[in-house]
XYZ file of C-alpha atoms in Angstrom:
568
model
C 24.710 -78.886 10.194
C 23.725 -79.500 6.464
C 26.468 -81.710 4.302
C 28.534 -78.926 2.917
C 29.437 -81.513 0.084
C 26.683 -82.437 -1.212
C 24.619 -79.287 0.010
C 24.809 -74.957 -0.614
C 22.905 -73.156 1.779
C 21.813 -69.528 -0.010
C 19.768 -67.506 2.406
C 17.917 -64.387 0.851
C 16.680 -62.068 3.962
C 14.096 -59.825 3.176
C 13.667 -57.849 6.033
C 15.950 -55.810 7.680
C 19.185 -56.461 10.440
C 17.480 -56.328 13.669
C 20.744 -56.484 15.621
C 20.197 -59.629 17.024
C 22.720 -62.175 18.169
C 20.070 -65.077 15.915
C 20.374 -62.804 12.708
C 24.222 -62.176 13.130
C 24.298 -66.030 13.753
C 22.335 -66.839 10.083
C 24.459 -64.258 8.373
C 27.965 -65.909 9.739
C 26.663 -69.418 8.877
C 24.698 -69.462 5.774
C 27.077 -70.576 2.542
C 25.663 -67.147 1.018
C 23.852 -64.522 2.713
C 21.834 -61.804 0.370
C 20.256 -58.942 2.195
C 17.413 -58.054 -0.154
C 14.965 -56.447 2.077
C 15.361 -53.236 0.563
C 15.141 -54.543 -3.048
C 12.206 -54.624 -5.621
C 10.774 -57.865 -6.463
C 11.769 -58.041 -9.695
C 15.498 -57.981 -8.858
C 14.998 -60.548 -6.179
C 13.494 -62.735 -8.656
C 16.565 -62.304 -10.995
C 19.013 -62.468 -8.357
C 17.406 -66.163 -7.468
C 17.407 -67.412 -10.498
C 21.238 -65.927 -11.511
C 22.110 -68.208 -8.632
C 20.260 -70.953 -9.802
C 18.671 -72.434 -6.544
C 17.251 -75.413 -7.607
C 14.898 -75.278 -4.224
C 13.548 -72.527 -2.721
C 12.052 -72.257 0.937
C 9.460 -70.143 1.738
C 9.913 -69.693 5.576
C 7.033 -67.002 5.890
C 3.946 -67.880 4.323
C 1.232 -65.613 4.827
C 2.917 -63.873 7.459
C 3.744 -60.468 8.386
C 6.289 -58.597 5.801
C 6.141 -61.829 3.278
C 7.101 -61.570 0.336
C 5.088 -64.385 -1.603
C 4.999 -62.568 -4.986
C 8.675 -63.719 -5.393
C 7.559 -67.323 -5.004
C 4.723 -67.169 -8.008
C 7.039 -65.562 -10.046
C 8.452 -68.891 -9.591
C 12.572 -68.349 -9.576
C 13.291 -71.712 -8.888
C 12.023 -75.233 -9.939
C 10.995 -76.413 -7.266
C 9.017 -74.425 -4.216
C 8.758 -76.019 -0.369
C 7.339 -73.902 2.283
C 8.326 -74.455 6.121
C 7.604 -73.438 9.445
C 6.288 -70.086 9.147
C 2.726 -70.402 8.428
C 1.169 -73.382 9.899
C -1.412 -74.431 7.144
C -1.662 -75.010 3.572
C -0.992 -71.663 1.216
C -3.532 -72.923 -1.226
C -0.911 -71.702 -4.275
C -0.573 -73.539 -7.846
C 3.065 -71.976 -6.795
C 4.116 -74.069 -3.833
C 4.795 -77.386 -4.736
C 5.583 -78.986 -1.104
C 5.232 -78.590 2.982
C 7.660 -79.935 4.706
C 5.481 -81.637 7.425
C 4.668 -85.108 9.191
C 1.337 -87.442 9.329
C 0.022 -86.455 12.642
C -0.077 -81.940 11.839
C -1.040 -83.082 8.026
C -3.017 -86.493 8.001
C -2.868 -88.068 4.995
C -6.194 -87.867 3.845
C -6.033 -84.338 4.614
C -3.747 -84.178 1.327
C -4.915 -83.598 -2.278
C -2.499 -85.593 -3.687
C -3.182 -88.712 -1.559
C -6.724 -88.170 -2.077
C -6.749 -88.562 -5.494
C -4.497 -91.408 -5.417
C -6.861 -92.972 -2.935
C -9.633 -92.858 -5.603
C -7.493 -94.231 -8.027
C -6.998 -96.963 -6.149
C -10.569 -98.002 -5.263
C -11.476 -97.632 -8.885
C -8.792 -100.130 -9.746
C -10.004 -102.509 -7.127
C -13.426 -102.021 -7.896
C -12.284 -102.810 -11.532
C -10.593 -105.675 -10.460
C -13.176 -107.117 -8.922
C -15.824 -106.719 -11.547
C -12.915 -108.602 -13.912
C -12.669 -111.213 -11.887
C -16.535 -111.738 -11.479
C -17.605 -111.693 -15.588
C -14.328 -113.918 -16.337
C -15.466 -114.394 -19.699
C -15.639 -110.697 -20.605
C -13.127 -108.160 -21.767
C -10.843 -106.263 -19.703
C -12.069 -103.492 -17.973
C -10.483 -100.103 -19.171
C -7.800 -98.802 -16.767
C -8.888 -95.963 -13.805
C -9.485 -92.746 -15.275
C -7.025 -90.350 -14.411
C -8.902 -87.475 -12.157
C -6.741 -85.027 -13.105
C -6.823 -82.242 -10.424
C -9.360 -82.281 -7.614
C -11.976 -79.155 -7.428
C -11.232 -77.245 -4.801
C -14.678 -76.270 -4.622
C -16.172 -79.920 -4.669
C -18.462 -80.821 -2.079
C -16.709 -83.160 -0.249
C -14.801 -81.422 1.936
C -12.242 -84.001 1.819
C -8.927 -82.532 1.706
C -7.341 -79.801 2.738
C -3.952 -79.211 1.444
C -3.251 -78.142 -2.356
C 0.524 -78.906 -2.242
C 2.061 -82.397 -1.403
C 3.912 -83.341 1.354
C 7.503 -84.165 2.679
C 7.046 -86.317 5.393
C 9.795 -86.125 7.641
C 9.841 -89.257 10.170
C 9.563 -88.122 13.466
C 8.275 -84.231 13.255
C 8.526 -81.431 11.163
C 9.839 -79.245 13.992
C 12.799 -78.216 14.211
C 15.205 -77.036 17.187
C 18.373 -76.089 18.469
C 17.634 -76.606 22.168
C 20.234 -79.722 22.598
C 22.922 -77.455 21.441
C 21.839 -73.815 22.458
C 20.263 -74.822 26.271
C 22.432 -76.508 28.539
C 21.537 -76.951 32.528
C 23.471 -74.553 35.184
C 26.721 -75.748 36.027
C 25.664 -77.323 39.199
C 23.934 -79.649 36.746
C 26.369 -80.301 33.912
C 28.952 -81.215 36.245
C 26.453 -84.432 37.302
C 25.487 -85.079 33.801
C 27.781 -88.446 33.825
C 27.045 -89.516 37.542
C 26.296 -92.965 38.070
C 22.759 -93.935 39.750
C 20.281 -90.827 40.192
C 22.367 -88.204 40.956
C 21.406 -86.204 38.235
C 18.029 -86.983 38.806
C 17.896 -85.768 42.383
C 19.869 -82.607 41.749
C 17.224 -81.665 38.964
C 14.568 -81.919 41.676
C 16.426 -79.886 43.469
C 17.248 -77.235 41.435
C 12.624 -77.412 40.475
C 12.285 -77.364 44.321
C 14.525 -73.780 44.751
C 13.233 -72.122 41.367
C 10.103 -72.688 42.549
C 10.149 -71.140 46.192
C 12.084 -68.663 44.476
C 9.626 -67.369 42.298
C 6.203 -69.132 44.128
C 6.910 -68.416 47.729
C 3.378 -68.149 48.388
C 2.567 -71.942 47.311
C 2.902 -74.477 49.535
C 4.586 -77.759 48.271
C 1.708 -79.665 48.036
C 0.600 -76.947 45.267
C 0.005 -78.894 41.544
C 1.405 -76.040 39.044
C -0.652 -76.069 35.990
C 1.419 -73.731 33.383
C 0.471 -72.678 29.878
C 3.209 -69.863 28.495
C 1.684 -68.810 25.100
C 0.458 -65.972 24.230
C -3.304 -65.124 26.013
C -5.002 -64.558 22.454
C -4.800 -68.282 21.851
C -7.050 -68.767 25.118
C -10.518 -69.595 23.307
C -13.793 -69.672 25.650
C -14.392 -73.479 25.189
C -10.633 -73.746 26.295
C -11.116 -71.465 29.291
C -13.812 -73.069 30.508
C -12.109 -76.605 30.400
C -9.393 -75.505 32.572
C -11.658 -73.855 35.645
C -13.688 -77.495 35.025
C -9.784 -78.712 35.761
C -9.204 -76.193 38.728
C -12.685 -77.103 40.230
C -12.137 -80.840 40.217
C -8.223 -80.454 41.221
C -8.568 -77.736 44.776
C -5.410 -77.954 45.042
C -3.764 -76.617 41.692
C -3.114 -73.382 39.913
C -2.476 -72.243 36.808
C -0.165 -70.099 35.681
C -0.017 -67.912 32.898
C 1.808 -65.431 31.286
C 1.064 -61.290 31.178
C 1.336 -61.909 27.395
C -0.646 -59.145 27.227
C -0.537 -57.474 30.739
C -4.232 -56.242 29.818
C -5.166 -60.196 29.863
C -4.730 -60.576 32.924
C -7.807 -58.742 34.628
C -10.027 -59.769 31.761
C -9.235 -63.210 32.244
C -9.881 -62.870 36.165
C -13.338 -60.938 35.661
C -14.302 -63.536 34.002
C -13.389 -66.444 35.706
C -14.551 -64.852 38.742
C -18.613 -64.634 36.202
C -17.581 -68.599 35.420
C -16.604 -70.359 38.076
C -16.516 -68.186 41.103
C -14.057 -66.233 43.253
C -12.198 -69.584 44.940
C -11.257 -70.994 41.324
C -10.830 -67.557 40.279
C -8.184 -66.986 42.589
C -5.870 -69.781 41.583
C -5.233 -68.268 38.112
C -1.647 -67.119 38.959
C 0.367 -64.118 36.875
C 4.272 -63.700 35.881
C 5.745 -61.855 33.483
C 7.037 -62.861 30.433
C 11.152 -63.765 31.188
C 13.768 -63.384 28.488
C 14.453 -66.639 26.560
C 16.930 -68.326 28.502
C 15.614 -67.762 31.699
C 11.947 -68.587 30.252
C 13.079 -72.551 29.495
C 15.146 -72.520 32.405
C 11.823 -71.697 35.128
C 9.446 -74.271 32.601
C 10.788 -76.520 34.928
C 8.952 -75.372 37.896
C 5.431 -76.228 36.088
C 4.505 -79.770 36.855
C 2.781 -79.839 33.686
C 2.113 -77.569 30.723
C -1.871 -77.341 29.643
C -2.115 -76.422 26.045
C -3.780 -74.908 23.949
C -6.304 -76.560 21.352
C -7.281 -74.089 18.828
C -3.555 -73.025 17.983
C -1.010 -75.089 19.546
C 2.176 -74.242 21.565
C 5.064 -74.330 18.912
C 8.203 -73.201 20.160
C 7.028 -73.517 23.826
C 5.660 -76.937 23.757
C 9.542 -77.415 22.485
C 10.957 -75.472 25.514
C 8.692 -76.832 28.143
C 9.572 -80.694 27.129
C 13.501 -80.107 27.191
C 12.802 -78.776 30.914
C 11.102 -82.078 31.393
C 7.837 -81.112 31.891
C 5.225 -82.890 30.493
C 2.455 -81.497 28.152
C -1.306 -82.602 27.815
C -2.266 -81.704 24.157
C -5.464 -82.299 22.202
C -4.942 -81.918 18.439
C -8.495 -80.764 18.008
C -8.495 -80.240 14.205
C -7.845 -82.251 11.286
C -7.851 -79.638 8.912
C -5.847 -76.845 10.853
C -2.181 -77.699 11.245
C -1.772 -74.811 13.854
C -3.894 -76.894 16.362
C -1.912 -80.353 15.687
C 2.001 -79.064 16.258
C 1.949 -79.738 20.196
C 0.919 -83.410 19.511
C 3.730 -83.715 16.708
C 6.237 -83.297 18.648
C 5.549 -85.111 22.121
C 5.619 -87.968 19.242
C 9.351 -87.125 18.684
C 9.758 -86.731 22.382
C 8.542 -89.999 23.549
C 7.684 -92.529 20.538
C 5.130 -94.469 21.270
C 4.277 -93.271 24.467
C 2.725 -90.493 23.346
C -0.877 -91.389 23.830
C 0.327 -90.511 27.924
C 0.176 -87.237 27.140
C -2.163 -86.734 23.641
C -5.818 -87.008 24.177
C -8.929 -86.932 21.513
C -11.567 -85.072 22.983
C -12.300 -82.221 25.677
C -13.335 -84.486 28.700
C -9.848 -86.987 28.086
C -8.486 -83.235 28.300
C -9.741 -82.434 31.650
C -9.743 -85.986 33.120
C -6.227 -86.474 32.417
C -5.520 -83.222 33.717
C -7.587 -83.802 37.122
C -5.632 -87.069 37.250
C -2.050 -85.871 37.055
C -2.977 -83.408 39.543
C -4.895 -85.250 42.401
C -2.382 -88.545 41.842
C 0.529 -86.423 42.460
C 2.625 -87.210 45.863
C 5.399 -85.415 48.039
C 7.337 -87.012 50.374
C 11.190 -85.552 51.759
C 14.137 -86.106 52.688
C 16.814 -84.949 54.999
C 20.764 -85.807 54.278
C 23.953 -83.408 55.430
C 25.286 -81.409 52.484
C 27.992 -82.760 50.519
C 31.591 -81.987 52.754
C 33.592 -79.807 50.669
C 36.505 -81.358 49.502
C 39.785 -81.364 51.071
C 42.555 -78.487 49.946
C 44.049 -79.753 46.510
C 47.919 -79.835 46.563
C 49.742 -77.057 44.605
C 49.315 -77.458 40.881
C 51.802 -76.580 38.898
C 52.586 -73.338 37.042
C 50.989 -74.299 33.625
C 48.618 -76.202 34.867
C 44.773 -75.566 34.320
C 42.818 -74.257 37.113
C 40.871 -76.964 39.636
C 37.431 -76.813 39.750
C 35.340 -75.605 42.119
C 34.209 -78.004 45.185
C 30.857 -79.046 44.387
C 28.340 -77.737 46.725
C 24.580 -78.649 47.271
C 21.888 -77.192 45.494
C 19.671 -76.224 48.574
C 20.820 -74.388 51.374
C 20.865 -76.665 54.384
C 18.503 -75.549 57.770
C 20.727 -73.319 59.694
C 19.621 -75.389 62.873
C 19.808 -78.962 62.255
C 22.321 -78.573 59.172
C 20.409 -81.024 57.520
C 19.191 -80.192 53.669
C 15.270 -81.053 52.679
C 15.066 -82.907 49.603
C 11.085 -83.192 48.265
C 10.318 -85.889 45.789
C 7.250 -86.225 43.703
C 5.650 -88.968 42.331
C 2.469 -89.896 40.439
C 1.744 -89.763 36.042
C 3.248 -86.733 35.871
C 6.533 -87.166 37.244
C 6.689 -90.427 35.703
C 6.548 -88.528 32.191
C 8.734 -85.915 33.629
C 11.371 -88.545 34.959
C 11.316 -89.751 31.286
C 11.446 -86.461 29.359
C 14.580 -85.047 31.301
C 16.585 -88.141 31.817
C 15.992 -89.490 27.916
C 15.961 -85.900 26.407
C 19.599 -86.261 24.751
C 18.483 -89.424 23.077
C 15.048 -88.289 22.230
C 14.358 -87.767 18.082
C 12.672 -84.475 19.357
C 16.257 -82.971 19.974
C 18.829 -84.587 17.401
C 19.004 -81.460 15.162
C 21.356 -83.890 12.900
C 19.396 -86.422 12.451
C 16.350 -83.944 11.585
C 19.106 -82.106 9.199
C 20.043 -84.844 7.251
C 15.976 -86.189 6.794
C 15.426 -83.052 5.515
C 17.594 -82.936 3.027
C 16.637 -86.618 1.587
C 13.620 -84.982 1.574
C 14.364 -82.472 -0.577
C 17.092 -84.519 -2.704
C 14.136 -86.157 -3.688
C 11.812 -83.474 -4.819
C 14.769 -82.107 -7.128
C 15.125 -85.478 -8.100
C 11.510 -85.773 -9.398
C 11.887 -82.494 -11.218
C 15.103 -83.491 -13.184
C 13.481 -86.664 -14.076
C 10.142 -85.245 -14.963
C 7.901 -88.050 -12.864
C 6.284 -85.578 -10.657
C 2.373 -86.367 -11.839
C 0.403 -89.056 -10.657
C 0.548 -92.243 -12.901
C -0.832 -95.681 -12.775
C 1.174 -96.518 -9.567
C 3.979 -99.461 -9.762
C 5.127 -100.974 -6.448
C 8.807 -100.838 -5.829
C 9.540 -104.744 -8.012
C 7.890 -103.084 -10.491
C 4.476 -104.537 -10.807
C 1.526 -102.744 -11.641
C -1.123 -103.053 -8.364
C -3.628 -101.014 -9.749
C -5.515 -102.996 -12.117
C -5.298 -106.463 -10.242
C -3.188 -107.592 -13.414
C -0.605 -109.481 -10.684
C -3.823 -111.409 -8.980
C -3.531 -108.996 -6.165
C -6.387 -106.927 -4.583
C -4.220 -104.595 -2.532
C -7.074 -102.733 -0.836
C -8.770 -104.752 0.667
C -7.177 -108.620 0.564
C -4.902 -108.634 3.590
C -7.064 -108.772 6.424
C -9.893 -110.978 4.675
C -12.538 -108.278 5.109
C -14.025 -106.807 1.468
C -14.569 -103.534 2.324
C -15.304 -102.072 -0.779
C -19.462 -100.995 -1.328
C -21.116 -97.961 -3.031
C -20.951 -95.180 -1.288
C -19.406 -92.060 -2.567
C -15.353 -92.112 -3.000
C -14.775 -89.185 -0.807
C -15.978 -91.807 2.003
C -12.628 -93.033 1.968
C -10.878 -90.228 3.896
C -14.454 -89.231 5.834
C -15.252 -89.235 9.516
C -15.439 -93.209 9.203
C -12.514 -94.149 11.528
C -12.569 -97.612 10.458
C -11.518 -96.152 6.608
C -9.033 -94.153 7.738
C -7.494 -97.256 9.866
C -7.180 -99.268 6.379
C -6.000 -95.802 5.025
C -2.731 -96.028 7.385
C -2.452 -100.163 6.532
C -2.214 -99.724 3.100
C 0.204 -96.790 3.201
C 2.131 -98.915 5.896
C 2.096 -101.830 4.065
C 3.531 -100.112 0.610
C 6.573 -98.499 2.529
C 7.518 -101.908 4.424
C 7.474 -103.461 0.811
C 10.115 -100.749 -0.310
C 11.480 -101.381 2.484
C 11.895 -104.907 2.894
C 13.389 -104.653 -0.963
C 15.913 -101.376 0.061
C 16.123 -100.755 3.920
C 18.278 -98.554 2.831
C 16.236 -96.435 0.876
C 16.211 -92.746 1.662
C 12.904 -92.042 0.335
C 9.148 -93.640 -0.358
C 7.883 -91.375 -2.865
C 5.150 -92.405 -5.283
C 4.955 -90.729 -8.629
C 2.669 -87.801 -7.675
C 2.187 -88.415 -4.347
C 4.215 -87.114 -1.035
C 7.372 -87.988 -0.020
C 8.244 -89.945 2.732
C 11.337 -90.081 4.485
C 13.137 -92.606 5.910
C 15.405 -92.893 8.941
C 17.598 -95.820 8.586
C 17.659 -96.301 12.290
C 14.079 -95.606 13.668
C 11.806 -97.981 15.400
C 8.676 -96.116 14.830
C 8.757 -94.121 11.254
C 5.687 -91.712 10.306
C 4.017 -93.938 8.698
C 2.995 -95.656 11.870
C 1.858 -92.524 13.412
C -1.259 -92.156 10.365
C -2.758 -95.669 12.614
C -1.464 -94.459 16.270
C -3.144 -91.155 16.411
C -6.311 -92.744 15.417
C -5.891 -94.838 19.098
C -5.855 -90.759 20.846
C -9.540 -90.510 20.904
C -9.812 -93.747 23.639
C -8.988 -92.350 26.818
């Protein structure tokens, strides 16, 4: 999908053909393919640099079979790492992550941090100008130079800067690579809610099919990751959910098999054999099957400590909704989930994003004891009438369409059920706006990616990648207060500068952290409002943030939404 034009793909694969129809895929597509695994570093370094990448993307991180001495041998100008390890790689070596605000706040950011300071030192400046008029200029902010990584503050997180991409850092194929059966696709442009009712239907079979031991009025809980990302705390808040809900389950994976009668014994030592009992076991499914049967789940529970990824991706293209609680600043792993119900839904994300462990388990107990199921009974479709004879080079007719459920061999009548309540509200939403939703326009996440990058070559060529005394996009200088302006703290008509410590200004004081996402609001809509065109906000220095020139709600707006998750 990238711009061939303007755009040469080199991929560099250092571990070995697995025989896979993915790798075969990346090996047809890439612009130039080099299977290195095989090869010393040293010639992989040369070989880089012969082909003179200008960026290089470190997809593994510190992750099994890596190979990060290539990267501080630094073969390229300009390192980004992506996707593969979820958290900062703490290198003088990596210049960028490719992220968004809500897995890498802001303030979270060395880079940002020290620009923050910067900036109340200038105001602070300011204002002492402004109150000895008579005296001389105060000296400019000193320039911090780097942060200590040991410093006390425990303020930031992340050594490299960021490339903020405007709706998530995730990326997928699912719009492209997981289509509905055919009895769906062939409704996919029917007028009123026929797709919607045939998607019910299809839920309402899979599910008898593989649960015929629930009864209807059964709320399925689901979580599909991997059982070593079950923490106690976690455990403990969903048999608090299965107490308060009698009527749901949850269902889990045998991801290990041996999970599954640990996690029972101790459920059993928790909460007792009753709750115990509704902890219900599948195996894991092959890929396209597994997204296909998400849709049976009337919600997905996640997991806090280390997110969903790829599932949280697989379980909202079914449509099913996902409660999420990105319980860490600091770890990245633990925000993902909430990331990308943001691209999934916009600003309706607080639905299904909470800030604390009892919004986790009341929204849960809500979506499960609010739920409704009511049916109804219609004839099957009639299939349609003999077609006349088509001609010799004509195209085969299509099939008659037939009904989804088998109708009751008595009565001939098919039983439709339809849910309602919070949950199949979000659900309704999720399936029926998927193919417009930012979440799945691989395109559109392509080509922000790439202005991403565009820009950190561009910074390299032009040798303005430190932090300077900042100048807003007309030009003028809005540290100092030289333009009359007091840009931290004049536009609400609140002064809220005072004397505590500067690493206050990205602490556990939400109230900083709200004028944090003003100001950086504020500077982008004054680029923008001079260039809506622009690809790019990128102070010297600083991280890059992309633009999408058709977006109603860009990053930047997320920094002051997620601060609204902890109300409940």
């Amino acid at each position: 999908m990238h711009d061939r034009r303007r755009v040469r793909v080199f991929c560099y694969a250092t571990t070995a053909a697995d025989g896979s129809a993915h790798r075969a895929k990346i090996e047809r597509e890439a612009g130039v393919f080099v299977a290195c695994a095989a090869w010393p570093t040293q010639r992989i370094v040369e070989r880089i640099a012969a082909d003179g990448i200008h960026v290089l993307v470190n997809l593994n991180g510190y992750t099994k079979g890596a190979r990060n001495e290539i990267f501080a041998a630094r073969p390229a100008p300009v390192l980004v790492a992506f996707m593969g390890f979820a958290g900062t790689l703490g290198a003088g070596w990596c210049d960028y992550v490719v992220a968004d605000p809500v897995v890498c706040p802001p303030w979270t950011v060395r880079s940002e941090v020290r620009a923050g300071r910067r900036r109340r030192l200038a105001a602070a400046a300011a204002a002492a100008a402004a109150q000895g008029a008579q005296g001389p200029r105060p000296p400019p902010p000193l320039d911090f130079g780097e942060l200590d990584p040991e410093e006390d503050a425990g303020a930031w997180v992340y050594t490299e800067r960021m490339i903020y991409m405007p709706h998530t850092y995730f990326v997928n194929d699912h719009r492209q690579g997981f289509r509905e059966d055919d009895e769906l696709r062939a409704l996919a442009a029917a007028p009123g809610d026929a797709l919607w009712r045939a998607e019910q239907d299809a839920r309402h079979r899979m599910r008898r099919e593989l649960f015929p031991q629930l009864g209807d009025g059964v709320f399925i809980f689901a979580n599909f990751n991997q059982l070593y990302k079950i923490d106690p705390q976690l455990f403990r808040l969903w048999l608090r959910i299965l107490e308060r809900a009698p009527s749901a389950v949850v269902w889990l994976l045998r991801f290990p098999a041996a999970g599954e009668d640990h996690l029972r014994r101790v459920a059993r030592e928790w909460a007792g054999d009753a709750v115990a009992a509704r902890l219900v076991f599948t195996d894991v499914a092959p890929k396209h099957m597994h997204i296909k049967r998400g849709r049976i789940a009337d919600a997905f529970l996640d997991t806090t400590e280390c997110n969903a990824h790829t599932t949280a991706v697989d379980i909202l293209w079914s449509g099913t909704p996902v409660l999420t609680w990105p319980r860490h600043e600091h770890k990245l792993c633990s925000r993902v989930a909430a990331s990308v119900v943001c691209a999934a839904v916009g600003a309706d994300a607080g639905q299904m994003v909470v800030g604390d462990a009892e919004a986790y388990v009341d929204r849960a107990v809500r979506w499960a004891t609010e739920a409704t199921y009511t049916y109804e009974y219609a004839y099957p479709p009639a299939d349609a009438a003999p077609a006349p004879a088509p001609a010799l080079d004509a195209a085969p007719a299509a099939a008659p369409m037939r009904g989804i459920l088998d109708p009751d061999p008595q009565t001939g009548l098919v039983q439709h059920k339809l849910c309602g309540g919070p949950a199949m509200d979000l659900r309704f939403r999720l399936f029926m706006q998927r193919d417009q939703s930012r979440l799945f326009d691989t395109q559109r996440w392509t080509r922000n990616l790439e202005r991403g990058l565009e820009e950190a070559w561009r910074r390299w060529v032009a040798g303005d990648d430190d932090l300077i005394e900042e100048e807003d996009c007309d030009g003028r200088d809005d540290w100092d207060g030289r333009d009359g302006r007091d840009d931290w703290d004049g536009r609400d008509g609140r002064d809220d500068r005072d004397d505590r410590d500067d690493c206050d200004l990205i602490g556990d004081d939400v109230q900083r952290r709200v004028e944090w996402s003003r100001w950086i609001e504020d500077d982008i809509a004054e680029c923008l409002a001079k260039d809506p065109k622009a690809p790019v906000f990128a102070p010297p220095g600083r991280s890059i943030w992309v633009c999408d020139e058709d977006d109603a709600m860009p990053a930047q707006t997320w920094v002051r939404e997620m601060l609204a998750w902890n109300k409940d």
